[in-house]
PDB file of C-alpha atoms and ligand atoms in Angstrom:
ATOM      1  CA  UNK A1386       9.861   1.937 -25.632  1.00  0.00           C
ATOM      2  CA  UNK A1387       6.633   4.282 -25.065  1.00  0.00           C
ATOM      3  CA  UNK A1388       5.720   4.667 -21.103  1.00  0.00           C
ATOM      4  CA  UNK A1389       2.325   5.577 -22.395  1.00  0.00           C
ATOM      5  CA  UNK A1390       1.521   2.352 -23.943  1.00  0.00           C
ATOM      6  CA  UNK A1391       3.512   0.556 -20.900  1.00  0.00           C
ATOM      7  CA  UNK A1392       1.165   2.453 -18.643  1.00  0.00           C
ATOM      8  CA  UNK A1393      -1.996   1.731 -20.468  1.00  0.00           C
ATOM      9  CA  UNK A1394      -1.013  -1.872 -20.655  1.00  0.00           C
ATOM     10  CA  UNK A1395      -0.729  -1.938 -16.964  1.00  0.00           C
ATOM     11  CA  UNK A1396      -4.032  -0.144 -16.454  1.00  0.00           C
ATOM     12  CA  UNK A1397      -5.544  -2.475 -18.537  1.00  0.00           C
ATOM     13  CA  UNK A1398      -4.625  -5.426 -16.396  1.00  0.00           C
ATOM     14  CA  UNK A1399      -5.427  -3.855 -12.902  1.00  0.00           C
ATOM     15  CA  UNK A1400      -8.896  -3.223 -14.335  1.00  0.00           C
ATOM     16  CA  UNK A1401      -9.730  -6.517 -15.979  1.00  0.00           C
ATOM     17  CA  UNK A1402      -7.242  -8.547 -13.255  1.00  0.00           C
ATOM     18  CA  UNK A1403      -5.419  -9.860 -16.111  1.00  0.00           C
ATOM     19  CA  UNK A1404      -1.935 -11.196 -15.525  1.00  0.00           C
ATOM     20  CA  UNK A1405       1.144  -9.754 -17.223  1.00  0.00           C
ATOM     21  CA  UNK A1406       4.138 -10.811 -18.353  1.00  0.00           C
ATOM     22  CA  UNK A1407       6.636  -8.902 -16.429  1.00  0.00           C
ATOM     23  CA  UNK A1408       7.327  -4.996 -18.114  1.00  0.00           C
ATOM     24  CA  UNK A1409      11.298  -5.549 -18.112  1.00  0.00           C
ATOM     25  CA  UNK A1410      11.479  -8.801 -19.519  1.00  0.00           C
ATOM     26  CA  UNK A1411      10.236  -7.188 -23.113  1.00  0.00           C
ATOM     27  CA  UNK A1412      12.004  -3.849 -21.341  1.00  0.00           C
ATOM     28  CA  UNK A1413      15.539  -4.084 -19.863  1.00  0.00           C
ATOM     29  CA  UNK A1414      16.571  -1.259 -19.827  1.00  0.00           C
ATOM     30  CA  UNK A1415      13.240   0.239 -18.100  1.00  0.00           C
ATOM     31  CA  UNK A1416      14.753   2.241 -15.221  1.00  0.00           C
ATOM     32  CA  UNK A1417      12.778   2.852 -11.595  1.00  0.00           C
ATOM     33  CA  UNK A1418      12.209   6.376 -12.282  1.00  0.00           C
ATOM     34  CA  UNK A1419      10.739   5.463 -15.467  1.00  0.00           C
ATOM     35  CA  UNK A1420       8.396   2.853 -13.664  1.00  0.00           C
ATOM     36  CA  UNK A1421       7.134   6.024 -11.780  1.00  0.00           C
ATOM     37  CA  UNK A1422       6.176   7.769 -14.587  1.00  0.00           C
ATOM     38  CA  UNK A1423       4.258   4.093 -15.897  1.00  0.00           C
ATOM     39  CA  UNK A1424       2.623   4.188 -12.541  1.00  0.00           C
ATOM     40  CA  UNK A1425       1.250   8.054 -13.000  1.00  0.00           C
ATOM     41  CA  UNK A1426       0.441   7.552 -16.006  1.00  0.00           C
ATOM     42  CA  UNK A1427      -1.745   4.256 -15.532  1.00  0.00           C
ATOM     43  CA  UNK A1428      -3.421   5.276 -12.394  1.00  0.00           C
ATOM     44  CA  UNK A1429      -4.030   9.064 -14.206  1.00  0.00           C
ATOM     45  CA  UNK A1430      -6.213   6.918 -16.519  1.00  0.00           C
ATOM     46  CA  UNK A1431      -8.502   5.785 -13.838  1.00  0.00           C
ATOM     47  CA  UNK A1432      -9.131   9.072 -12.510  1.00  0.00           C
ATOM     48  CA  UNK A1433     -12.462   9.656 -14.096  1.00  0.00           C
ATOM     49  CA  UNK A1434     -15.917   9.909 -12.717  1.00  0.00           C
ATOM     50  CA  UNK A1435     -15.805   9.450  -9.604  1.00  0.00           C
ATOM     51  CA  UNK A1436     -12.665   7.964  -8.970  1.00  0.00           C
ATOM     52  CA  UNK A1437     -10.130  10.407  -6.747  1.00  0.00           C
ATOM     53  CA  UNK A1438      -6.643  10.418  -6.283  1.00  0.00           C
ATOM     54  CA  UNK A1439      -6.959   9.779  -2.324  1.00  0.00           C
ATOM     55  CA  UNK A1440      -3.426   9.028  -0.917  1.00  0.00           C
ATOM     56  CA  UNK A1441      -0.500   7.437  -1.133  1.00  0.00           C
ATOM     57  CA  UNK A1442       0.711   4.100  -0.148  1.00  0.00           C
ATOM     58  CA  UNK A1443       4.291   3.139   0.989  1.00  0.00           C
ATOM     59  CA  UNK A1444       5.288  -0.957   0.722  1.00  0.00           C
ATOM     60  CA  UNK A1445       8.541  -2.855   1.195  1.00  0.00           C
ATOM     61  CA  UNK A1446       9.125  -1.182   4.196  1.00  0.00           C
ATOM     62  CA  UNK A1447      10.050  -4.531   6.303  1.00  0.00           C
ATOM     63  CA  UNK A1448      13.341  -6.200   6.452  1.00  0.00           C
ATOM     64  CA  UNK A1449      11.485  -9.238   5.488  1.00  0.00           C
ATOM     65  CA  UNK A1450       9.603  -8.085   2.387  1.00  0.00           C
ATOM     66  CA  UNK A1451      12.943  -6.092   1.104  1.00  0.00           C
ATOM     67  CA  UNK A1452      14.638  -9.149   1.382  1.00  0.00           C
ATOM     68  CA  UNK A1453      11.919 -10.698  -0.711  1.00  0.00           C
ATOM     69  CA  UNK A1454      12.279  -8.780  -3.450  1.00  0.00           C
ATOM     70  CA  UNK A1455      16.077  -8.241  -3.407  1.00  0.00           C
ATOM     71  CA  UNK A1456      16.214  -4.679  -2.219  1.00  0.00           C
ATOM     72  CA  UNK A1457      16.928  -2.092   0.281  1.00  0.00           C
ATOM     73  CA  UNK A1458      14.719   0.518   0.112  1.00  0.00           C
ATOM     74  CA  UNK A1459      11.052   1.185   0.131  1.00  0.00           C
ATOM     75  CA  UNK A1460       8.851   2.221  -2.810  1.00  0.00           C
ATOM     76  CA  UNK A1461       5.372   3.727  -2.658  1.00  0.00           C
ATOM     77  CA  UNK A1462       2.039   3.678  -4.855  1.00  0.00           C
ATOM     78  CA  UNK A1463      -0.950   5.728  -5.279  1.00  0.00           C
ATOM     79  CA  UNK A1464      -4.340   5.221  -3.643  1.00  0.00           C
ATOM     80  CA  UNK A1465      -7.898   6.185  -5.271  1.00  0.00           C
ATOM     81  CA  UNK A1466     -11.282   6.145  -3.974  1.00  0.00           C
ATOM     82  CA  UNK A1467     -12.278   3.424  -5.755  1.00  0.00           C
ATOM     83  CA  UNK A1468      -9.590   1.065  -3.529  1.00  0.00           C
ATOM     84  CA  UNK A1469     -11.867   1.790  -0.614  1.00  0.00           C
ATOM     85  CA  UNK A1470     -13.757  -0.654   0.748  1.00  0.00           C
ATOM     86  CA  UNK A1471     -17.466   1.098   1.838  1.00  0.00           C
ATOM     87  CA  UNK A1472     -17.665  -2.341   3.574  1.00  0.00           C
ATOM     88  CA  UNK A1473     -15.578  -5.372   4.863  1.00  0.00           C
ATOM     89  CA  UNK A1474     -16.700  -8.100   2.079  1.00  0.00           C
ATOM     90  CA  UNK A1475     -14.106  -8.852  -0.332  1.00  0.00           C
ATOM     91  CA  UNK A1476     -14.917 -10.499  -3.649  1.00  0.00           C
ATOM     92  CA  UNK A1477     -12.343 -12.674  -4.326  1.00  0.00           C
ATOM     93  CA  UNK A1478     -13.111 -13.607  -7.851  1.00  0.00           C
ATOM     94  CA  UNK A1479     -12.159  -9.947  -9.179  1.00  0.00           C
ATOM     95  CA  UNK A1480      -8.522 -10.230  -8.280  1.00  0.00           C
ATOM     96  CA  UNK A1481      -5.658 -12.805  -9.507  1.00  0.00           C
ATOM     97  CA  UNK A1482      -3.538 -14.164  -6.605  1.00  0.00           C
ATOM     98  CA  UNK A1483      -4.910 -11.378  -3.548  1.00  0.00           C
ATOM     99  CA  UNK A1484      -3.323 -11.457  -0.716  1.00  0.00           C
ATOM    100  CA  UNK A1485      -4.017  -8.944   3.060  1.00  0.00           C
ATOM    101  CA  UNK A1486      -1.768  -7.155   5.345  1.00  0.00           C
ATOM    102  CA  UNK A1487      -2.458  -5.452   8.349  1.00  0.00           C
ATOM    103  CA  UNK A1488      -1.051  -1.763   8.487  1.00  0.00           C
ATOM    104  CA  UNK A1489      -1.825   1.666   9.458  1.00  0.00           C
ATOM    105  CA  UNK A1490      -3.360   4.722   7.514  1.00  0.00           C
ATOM    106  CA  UNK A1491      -2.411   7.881   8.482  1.00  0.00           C
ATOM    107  CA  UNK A1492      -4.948  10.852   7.589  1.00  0.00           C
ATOM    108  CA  UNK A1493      -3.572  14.223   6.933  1.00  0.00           C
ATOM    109  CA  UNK A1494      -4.732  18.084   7.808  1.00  0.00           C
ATOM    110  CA  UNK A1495      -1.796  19.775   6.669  1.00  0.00           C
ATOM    111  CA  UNK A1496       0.210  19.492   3.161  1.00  0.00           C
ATOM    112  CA  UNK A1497       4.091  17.758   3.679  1.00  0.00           C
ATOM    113  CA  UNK A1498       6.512  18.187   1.139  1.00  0.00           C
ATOM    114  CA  UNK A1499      10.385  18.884   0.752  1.00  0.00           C
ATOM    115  CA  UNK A1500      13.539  16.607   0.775  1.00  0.00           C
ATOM    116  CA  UNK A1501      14.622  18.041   4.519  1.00  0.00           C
ATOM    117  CA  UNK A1502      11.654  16.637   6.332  1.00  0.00           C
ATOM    118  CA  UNK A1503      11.881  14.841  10.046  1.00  0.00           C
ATOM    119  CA  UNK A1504       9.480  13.431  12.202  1.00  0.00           C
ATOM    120  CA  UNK A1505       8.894  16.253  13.970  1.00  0.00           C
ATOM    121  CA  UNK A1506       6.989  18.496  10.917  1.00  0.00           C
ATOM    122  CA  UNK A1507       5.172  15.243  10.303  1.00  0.00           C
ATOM    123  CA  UNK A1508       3.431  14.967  13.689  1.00  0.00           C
ATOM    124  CA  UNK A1509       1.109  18.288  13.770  1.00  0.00           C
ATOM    125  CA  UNK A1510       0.017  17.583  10.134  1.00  0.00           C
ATOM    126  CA  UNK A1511      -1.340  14.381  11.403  1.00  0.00           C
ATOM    127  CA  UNK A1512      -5.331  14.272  11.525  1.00  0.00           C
ATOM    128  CA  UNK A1513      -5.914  10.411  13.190  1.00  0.00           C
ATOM    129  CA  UNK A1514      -4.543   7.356  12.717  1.00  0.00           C
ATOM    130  CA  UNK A1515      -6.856   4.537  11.712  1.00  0.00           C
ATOM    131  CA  UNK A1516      -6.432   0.600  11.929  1.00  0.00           C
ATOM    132  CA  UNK A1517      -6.012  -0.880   8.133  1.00  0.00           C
ATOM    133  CA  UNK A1518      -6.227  -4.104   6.226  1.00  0.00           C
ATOM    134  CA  UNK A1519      -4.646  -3.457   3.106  1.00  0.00           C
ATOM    135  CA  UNK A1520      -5.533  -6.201  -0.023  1.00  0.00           C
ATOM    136  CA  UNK A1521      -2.182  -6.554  -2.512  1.00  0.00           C
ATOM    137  CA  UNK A1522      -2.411  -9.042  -5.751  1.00  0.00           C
ATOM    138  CA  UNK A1523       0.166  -7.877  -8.349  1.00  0.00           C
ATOM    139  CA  UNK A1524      -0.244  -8.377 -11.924  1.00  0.00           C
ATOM    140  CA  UNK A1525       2.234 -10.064 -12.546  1.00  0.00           C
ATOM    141  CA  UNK A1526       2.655 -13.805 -13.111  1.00  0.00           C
ATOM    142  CA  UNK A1527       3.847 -15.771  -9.876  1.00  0.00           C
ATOM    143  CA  UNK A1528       3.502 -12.871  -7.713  1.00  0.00           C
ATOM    144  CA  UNK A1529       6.866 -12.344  -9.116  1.00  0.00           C
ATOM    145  CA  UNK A1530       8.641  -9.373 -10.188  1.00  0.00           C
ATOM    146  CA  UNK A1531      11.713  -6.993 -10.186  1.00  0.00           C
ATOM    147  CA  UNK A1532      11.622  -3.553  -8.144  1.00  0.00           C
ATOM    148  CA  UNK A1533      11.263  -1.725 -11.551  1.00  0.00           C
ATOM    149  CA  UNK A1534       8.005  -4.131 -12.031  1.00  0.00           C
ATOM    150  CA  UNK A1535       6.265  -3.369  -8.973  1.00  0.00           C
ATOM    151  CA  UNK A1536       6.593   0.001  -8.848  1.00  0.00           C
ATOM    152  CA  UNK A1537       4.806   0.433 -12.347  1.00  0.00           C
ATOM    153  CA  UNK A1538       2.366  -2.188 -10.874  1.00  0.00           C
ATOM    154  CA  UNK A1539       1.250   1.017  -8.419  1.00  0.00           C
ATOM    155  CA  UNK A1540       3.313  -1.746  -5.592  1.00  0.00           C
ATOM    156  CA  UNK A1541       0.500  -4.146  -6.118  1.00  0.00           C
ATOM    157  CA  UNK A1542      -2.328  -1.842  -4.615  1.00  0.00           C
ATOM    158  CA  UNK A1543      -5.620  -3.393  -4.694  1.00  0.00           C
ATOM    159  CA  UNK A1544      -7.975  -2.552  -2.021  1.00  0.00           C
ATOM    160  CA  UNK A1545      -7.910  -1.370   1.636  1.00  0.00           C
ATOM    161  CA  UNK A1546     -10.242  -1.259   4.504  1.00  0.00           C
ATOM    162  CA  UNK A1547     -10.091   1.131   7.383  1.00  0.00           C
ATOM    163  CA  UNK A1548     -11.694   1.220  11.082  1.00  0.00           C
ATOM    164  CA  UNK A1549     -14.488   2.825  11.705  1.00  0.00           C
ATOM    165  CA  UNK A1550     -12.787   4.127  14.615  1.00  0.00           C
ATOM    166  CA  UNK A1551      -9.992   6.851  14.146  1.00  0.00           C
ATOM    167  CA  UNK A1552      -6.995   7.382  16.898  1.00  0.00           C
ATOM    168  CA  UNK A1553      -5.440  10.012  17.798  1.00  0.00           C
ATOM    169  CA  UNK A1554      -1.782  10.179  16.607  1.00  0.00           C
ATOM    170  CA  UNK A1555      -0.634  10.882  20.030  1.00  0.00           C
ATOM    171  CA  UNK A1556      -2.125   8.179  22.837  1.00  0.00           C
ATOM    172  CA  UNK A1557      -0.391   5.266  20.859  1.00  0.00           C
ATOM    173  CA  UNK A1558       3.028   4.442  20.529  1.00  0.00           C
ATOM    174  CA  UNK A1559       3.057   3.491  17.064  1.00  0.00           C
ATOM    175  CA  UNK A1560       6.209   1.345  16.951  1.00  0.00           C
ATOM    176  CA  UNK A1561       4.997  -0.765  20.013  1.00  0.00           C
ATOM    177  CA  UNK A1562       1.440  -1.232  18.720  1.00  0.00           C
ATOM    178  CA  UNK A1563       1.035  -5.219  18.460  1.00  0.00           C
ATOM    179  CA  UNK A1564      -1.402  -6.823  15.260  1.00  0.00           C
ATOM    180  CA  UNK A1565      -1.698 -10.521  15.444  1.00  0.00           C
ATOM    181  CA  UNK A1566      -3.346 -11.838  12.181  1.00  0.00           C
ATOM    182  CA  UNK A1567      -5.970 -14.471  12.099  1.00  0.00           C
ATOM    183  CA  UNK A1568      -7.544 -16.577   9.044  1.00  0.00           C
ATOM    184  CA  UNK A1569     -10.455 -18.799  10.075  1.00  0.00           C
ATOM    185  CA  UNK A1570      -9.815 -18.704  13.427  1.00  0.00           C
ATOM    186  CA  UNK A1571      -5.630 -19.815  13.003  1.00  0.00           C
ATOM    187  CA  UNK A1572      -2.882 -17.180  13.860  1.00  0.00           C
ATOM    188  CA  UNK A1573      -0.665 -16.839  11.177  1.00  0.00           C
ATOM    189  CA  UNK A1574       1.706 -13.294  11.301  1.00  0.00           C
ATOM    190  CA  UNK A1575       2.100 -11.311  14.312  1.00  0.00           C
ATOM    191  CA  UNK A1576       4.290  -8.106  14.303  1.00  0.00           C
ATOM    192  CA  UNK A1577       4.975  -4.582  16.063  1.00  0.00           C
ATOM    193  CA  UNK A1578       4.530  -1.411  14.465  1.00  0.00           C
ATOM    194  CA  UNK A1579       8.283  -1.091  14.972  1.00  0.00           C
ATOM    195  CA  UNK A1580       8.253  -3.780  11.559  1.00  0.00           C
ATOM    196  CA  UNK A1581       7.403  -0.083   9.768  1.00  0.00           C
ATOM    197  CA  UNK A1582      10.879   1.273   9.339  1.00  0.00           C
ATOM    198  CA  UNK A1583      11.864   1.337  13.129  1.00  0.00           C
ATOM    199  CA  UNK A1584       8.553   3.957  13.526  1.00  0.00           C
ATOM    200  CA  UNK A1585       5.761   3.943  11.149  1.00  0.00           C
ATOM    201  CA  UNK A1586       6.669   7.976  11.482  1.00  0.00           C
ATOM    202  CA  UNK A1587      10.036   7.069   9.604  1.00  0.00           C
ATOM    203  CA  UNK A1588       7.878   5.735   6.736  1.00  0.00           C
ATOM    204  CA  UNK A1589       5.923   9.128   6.080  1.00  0.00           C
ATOM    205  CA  UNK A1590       9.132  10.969   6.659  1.00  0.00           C
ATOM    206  CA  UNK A1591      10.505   8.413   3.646  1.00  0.00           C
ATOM    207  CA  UNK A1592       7.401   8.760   1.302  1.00  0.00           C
ATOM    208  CA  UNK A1593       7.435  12.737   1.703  1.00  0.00           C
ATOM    209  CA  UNK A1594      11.714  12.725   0.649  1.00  0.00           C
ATOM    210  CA  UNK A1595      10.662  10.284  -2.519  1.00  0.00           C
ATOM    211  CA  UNK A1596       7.606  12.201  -3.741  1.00  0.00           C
ATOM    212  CA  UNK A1597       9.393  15.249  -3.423  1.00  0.00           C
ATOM    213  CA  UNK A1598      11.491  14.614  -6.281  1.00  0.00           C
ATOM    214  CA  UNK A1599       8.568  14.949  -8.303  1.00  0.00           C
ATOM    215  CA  UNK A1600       7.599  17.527  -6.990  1.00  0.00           C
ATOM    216  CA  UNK A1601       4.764  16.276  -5.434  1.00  0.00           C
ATOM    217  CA  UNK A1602       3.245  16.426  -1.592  1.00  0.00           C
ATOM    218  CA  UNK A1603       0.664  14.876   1.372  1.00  0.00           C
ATOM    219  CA  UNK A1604      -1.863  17.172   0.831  1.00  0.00           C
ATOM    220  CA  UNK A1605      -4.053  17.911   3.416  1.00  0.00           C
ATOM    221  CA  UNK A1606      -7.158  15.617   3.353  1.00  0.00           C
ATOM    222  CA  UNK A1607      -4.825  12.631   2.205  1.00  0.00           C
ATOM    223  CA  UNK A1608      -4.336   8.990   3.388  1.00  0.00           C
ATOM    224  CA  UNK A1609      -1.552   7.201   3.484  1.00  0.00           C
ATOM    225  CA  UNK A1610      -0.691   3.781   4.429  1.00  0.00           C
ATOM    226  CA  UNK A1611       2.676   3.588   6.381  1.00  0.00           C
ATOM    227  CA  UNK A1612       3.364  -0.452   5.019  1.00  0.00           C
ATOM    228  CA  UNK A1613       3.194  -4.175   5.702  1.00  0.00           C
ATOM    229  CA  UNK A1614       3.145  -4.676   9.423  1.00  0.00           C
ATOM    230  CA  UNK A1615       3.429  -8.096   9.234  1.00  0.00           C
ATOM    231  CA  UNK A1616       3.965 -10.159   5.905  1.00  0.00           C
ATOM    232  CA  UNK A1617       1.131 -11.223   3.640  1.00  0.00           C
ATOM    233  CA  UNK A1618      -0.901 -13.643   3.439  1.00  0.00           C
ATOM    234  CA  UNK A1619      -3.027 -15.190   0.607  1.00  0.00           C
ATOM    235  CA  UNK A1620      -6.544 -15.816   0.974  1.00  0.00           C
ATOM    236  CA  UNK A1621      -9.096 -17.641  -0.552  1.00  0.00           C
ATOM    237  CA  UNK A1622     -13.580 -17.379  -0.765  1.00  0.00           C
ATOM    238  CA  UNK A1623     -14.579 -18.077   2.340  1.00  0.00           C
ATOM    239  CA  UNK A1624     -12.036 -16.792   4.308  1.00  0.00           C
ATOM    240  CA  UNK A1625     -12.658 -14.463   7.530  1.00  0.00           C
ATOM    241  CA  UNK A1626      -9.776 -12.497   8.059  1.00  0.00           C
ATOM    242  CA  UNK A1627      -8.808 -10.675  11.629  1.00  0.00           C
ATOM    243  CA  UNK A1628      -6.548  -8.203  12.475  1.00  0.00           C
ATOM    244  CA  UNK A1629      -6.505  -7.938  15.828  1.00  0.00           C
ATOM    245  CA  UNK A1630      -4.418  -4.878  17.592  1.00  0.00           C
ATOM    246  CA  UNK A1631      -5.136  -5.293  21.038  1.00  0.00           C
ATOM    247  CA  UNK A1632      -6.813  -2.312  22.716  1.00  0.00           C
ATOM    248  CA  UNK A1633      -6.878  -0.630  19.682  1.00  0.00           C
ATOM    249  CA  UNK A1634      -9.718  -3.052  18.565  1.00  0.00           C
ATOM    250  CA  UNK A1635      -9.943  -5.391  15.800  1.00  0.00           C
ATOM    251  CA  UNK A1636     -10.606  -5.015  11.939  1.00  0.00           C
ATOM    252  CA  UNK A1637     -12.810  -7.984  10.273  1.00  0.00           C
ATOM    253  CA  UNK A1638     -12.698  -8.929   6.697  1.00  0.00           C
ATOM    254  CA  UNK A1639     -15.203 -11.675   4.903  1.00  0.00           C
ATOM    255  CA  UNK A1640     -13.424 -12.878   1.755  1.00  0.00           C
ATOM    256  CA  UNK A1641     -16.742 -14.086  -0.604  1.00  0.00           C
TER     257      UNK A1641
HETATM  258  O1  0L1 B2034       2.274  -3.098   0.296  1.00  0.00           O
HETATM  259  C1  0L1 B2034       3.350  -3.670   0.042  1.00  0.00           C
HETATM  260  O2  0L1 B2034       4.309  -3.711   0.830  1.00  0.00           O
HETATM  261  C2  0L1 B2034       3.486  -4.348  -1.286  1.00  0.00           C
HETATM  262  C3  0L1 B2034       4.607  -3.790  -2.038  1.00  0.00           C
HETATM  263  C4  0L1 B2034       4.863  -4.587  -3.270  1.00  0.00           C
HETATM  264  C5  0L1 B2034       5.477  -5.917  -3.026  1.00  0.00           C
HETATM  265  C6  0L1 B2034       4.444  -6.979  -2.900  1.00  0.00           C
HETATM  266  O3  0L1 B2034       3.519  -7.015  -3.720  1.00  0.00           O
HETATM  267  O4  0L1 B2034       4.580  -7.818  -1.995  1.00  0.00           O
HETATM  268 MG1   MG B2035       1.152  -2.727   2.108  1.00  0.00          MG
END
C-alpha cells in the first residue's frame, strides 16, 4: 500500500467531486495515523498558486455525530484559502452530496502547540471569534465511511463562510451561544455552543494535543473551526440557508 498514491487518489476526487470507493475497503489494514499522513499529503498537493494552508478544522466533536460514525473522539482536517467563500453563493453542482453546519472559527495572534495545553494558554492567543457556516460533502459513496476514511477525506472539508463581523473572544459565552438553523424559511437544528465538547475552548485545547504529535501548531494568523454545532443538513439549488445566533447576528447562504 503507497500513501502517496492513496493521497493523490483522494486529491483527485476532492478536485473533480468524484465519488470514491471507500480507502479501507481495498486497505484494511490502513491505520488512523496513516490516514493523517493521506490527508497531508493530498491537501500538500493543492497548495500551489495561490492556494494557502489557512487553518485547521476540528469535526466529530458532538455526541451525536460520534455516535454517527461509531466513535469517541474527535478528528480534525486542514483548511486552505481556496475553501473560503469571498461571498455567500454556493454552487451546488461542484460538490457530490454537500451538506452545512453552523459553527464557530476562531482566528489566532499567537502560535499554540504542545501536548500540556489548557484553556487558559488558549484564551490570550485568541484574535476574534467569527460566526461560520461550514459546507461538508465527503467523497465517499453514501456519505458513508469508517473513522480511518474520513480522516484521509481531510473530515469532509469543503467550503466555509465567515461573518463579516468578528467578536471578541471575551463578551460571549461560547458554550451558551444559541444557532437555530433555517432552510427556506423551516427550522430544522438548533443547538448551544456547549454541543462543542462542553466549551468550544475544549475543542482548540483538543486540536492543539492531536497536532502536536506531529509536531505541528496554530500559528499565529490561523483559523480554525471549533466543529458541528448542530448536525448537518443537506441542501439542494435553490436553497437559502440561515444561521441565526441571536444577538450575535445571522449568517445567510444562497445555494445556486
Ligand atoms: O465537520 C465535521 O464534523 C465533519 C467531520 C466528518 C464527518 C462528516 O462528514 O459528517
Ligand atoms: Mg464541521
Amino acid at each position: 500500500m503507497k500513501l502517496v498514491q492513496l493521497a493523490k487518489h483522494v486529491a483527485e476526487s476532492q478536485r473533480n467531486g468524484y465519488e470514491m470507493d471507500k480507502l479501507t475497503l481495498s486497505n484494511p489494514e490502513l491505520t488512523v495515523n496513516q490516514a493523517y499522513e493521506i490527508q497531508k499529503l493530498s491537501i500538500n498537493e493543492t497548495l500551489t498558486g495561490d492556494n494557502k494552508f489557512i487553518g485547521w478544522k476540528m469535526g466529530l466533536t458532538s455526541k451525536v455525530k460520534q455516535q454517527q460514525v461509531g466513535v469517541e473522539e474527535a478528528i480534525y482536517g486542514r483548511l486552505t484559502s481556496a475553501m473560503e467563500l469571498n461571498n455567500p453563493y454556493l454552487k451546488v453542482g461542484e460538490f457530490i452530496h454537500p451538506r452545512v453546519e453552523p459553527e464557530f472559527a476562531f482566528l489566532f495572534k499567537g502560535e499554540l502547540k504542545g501536548a500540556n495545553i489548557t484553556a487558559k494558554d488558549v484564551w490570550p492567543a485568541v484574535e476574534c471569534v467569527f460566526l461560520a457556516l461550514e459546507v461538508i460533502d465527503s467523497r465517499y459513496k453514501n456519505f458513508s465511511f469508517t473513522l480511518t476514511d474520513v480522516v484521509a477525506d481531510n473530515a469532509s472539508s469543503a467550503k466555509i463562510l465567515l461573518s463579516n463581523q468578528a467578536f471578541s473572544p471575551y463578551h460571549t459565552d461560547w458554550a451558551l451561544a444559541e444557532v437555530m438553523l433555517f432552510q427556506n424559511g423551516e427550522m430544522q437544528k438548533k443547538g448551544l455552543g456547549e454541543a462543542v465538547l462542553d466549551h468550544p475552548i475544549h475543542s482548540i485545547v483538543e486540536l492543539v494535543k492531536m497536532i502536536s504529535r506531529e509536531g505541528l501548531s496554530i500559528q499565529a494568523g490561523m483559523i480554525v473551526l471549533v466543529g458541528g454545532i448542530t448536525d448537518a443538513i443537506s441542501i439542494q439549488a435553490n436553497d437559502e440557508i440561515i444561521a441565526d445566533y441571536g444577538k450575535l447576528g445571522k449568517l445567510t447562504l444562497h445555494v445556486i
